């Protein structure tokens, strides 16, 4: 087996190979429950799992980030996700088999969290994986050995499920492992046949269940009975590829993908009634209990559920924020925001006020997060270093949400008042609509329990059936979006299958001879490509940098080699991307001639553009270092772009940078540039680089060996990009913008090198023109412009005043056109067209006429202040409003006739429109409607 050949010393190999075939059939009479004699902390279970598989040749790999590279899922939802490219054959395996403890997030069953014994949003999946190495027999036997010997679970409490047609798995479990037939359950495709999607890798699976009530025997057993059974280990035998027509074909490389739930195994070994009471979560629950001034052991069922929700969600929140996800209204950020809001509203339901320690204006989530962080050492060692940012983000988000909750409380009061009023009119029992209760829950974070309680106090029932319908709709949408990892084996994988990784030469040279390995047109492999066609070219070696780490791919040319001389340009390269791991794909257009597979060519990078990328990449490193020094070490990268003519750097920070801070950053960076510091690059083990203080790039995935780029005394980062040799090559640095792009995320755009010179020259040109136009020196431009702006403001105010006076004059001249409507109450009515009067002046004219005509009066005025514009105003005195005639209701239909709309107060409303040609007819309609309505009301 490859696992053993690669990882075990010779003297150990024989012993381990014997282990593979030495699992003896179970004698259940001799089996004892040895788990009580073992150290069973959650950390020890994780450690022992990894050690178990490491001793059997598996390479122990670190957990991937919760932010996956896979664009088909928002978050890392399974242990196998980081290995998806290997399972698809798009990336060559680096090791034959591996073991991981993967942090995962799933929110499709969030409503079950705290209510069942096993549902979580955050959990750890312990997994062992084989990439074409061992298969079903070894996977089953090792899983049994781990479970019964390493963890000491009694064999008579273990049940096995298999796919109903998987006779091979049945034979291994029964004949070789010795599990009795009555404890092996054959199950259908829905339960025990794993698929990644409509097409792609798939295969049967087998699961190990723990029986909490073995005394109930073997008859009429349902493994789905959560009160008796819990699945804790799932073995997927990835052996088929599902084609478009639904047929199955054997995979060329059979794989193993397993998952053992850490929290579930901890529950079994620690002998607690649910996952929440294990040492992985219970300390967090205890902290929440302390802030709520309750004791978990004596709390009622609802309070226990609330504490479990907080314990679970806080783990998810802390690790998501640590991995760079900040609360927002879209994507991953929305998931974090929803979880935080759920914790806050649940805390309020428990009675936590403020920070839970006496400060009613404070936040309590940071105090609980401190406990999560204290437990993080063996889960993710980087979390503690990000403590400040995590706590600050939580505090800011909680305090912001508390304000939203208070708005929800006010909205609830309005909804209840409307429900009571409607019920009184209709003679029905007052009821709050389910969609309204869901709006309060989903948008304002208002617990439906609180909504129900408050409603009952007011004598209103809540339509819980309608609420449940809305909840189910949202849950289905969530499950559709987040509950599957999609794998597809396409033609691209076949094209890349026989292509070796591209040798990258671009750190040391910009031109190199190479062989054309493959040509791809429209996703299909071809032998030659002629002039005018777009093509993707795979070379055996290249000086071209492929886009990664935020740096865009090189541009340049590919020439036909003619002996020692360079031939004609054949292809212009406009982009370079990585595919299937380290295969470089050169994308461009054939300019002349024909390019053929197997032909020797010369690949040449555009030196000027490469220099631009190098300058901006090194400047990005300097920018990150400067930010950490000026605004604090807690700030971290959240994304970047390194282009030929600019850089973009996204970072986590809660407020805009002050002008003085930007100036300090620029001065610091330009100082480092002026110091002419020589850069140092070296390759070293990842652990050594991290211990030396190297900063990892956001969202990047690293192998065991990493490239470290250091500007001595300034920065040290893990980076595979291209950089200058000396900071003096950067020449200069300038921030051109700083703005917020999401909640808690800022973006800086800047220029360096030639782009910096061009930027400065352009600004200098415009400044000289301003100086010439304003007839002042450069240092006096600001003062001169401020004076001009003030002069303009005064002139505009004067013009506005003149327009208002003109409008009032016009109004005074038409006041005598008012006519009287009504018999019991004489109401003066005036509806007139006022030419091109602007909206503000029209308002002033209406206010003048209200005073002039006195109460009771109803006034409607219209004008055309510009091309394609209509302005309308309706002003009704108090006596008219008392009759039930409101300006805001009256003006809408009139404005609609002019292609617009509007609104306002009962006594005064404004509107606009886009059809001036309809205004006169609209005013005539307004006059008729006013006469009709007021005649009825005042007769």
PDB file of N, CA and C in Angstrom, residues 669-677 727-728 731:
ATOM      1  N   UNK A 669       5.293  54.341   4.187  1.00  0.00           N
ATOM      2  CA  UNK A 669       5.630  53.501   3.028  1.00  0.00           C
ATOM      3  C   UNK A 669       6.684  54.175   2.159  1.00  0.00           C
ATOM      4  N   UNK A 670       6.514  55.462   1.891  1.00  0.00           N
ATOM      5  CA  UNK A 670       7.502  56.163   1.058  1.00  0.00           C
ATOM      6  C   UNK A 670       8.856  56.245   1.756  1.00  0.00           C
ATOM      7  N   UNK A 671       8.841  56.233   3.085  1.00  0.00           N
ATOM      8  CA  UNK A 671      10.100  56.177   3.826  1.00  0.00           C
ATOM      9  C   UNK A 671      10.806  54.850   3.607  1.00  0.00           C
ATOM     10  N   UNK A 672      10.052  53.744   3.645  1.00  0.00           N
ATOM     11  CA  UNK A 672      10.640  52.423   3.393  1.00  0.00           C
ATOM     12  C   UNK A 672      11.154  52.323   1.958  1.00  0.00           C
ATOM     13  N   UNK A 673      10.427  52.956   1.039  1.00  0.00           N
ATOM     14  CA  UNK A 673      10.890  52.965  -0.357  1.00  0.00           C
ATOM     15  C   UNK A 673      12.214  53.704  -0.460  1.00  0.00           C
ATOM     16  N   UNK A 674      12.287  54.847   0.208  1.00  0.00           N
ATOM     17  CA  UNK A 674      13.518  55.641   0.185  1.00  0.00           C
ATOM     18  C   UNK A 674      14.690  54.967   0.879  1.00  0.00           C
ATOM     19  N   UNK A 675      14.409  54.028   1.800  1.00  0.00           N
ATOM     20  CA  UNK A 675      15.483  53.327   2.498  1.00  0.00           C
ATOM     21  C   UNK A 675      16.172  52.294   1.623  1.00  0.00           C
ATOM     22  N   UNK A 676      15.601  52.010   0.448  1.00  0.00           N
ATOM     23  CA  UNK A 676      16.209  51.069  -0.506  1.00  0.00           C
ATOM     24  C   UNK A 676      16.555  49.739   0.165  1.00  0.00           C
ATOM     25  N   UNK A 677      15.519  49.088   0.727  1.00  0.00           N
ATOM     26  CA  UNK A 677      15.712  47.833   1.449  1.00  0.00           C
ATOM     27  C   UNK A 677      15.717  46.662   0.468  1.00  0.00           C
ATOM     28  N   UNK A 727      13.265  47.880  -2.487  1.00  0.00           N
ATOM     29  CA  UNK A 727      12.089  48.758  -2.351  1.00  0.00           C
ATOM     30  C   UNK A 727      12.219  50.042  -3.153  1.00  0.00           C
ATOM     31  N   UNK A 728      13.460  50.445  -3.486  1.00  0.00           N
ATOM     32  CA  UNK A 728      13.644  51.681  -4.257  1.00  0.00           C
ATOM     33  C   UNK A 728      13.025  51.583  -5.642  1.00  0.00           C
ATOM     34  N   UNK A 731       9.627  53.423  -6.251  1.00  0.00           N
ATOM     35  CA  UNK A 731       9.733  54.846  -6.614  1.00  0.00           C
ATOM     36  C   UNK A 731       8.815  55.747  -5.793  1.00  0.00           C
TER      37      UNK A 731
END
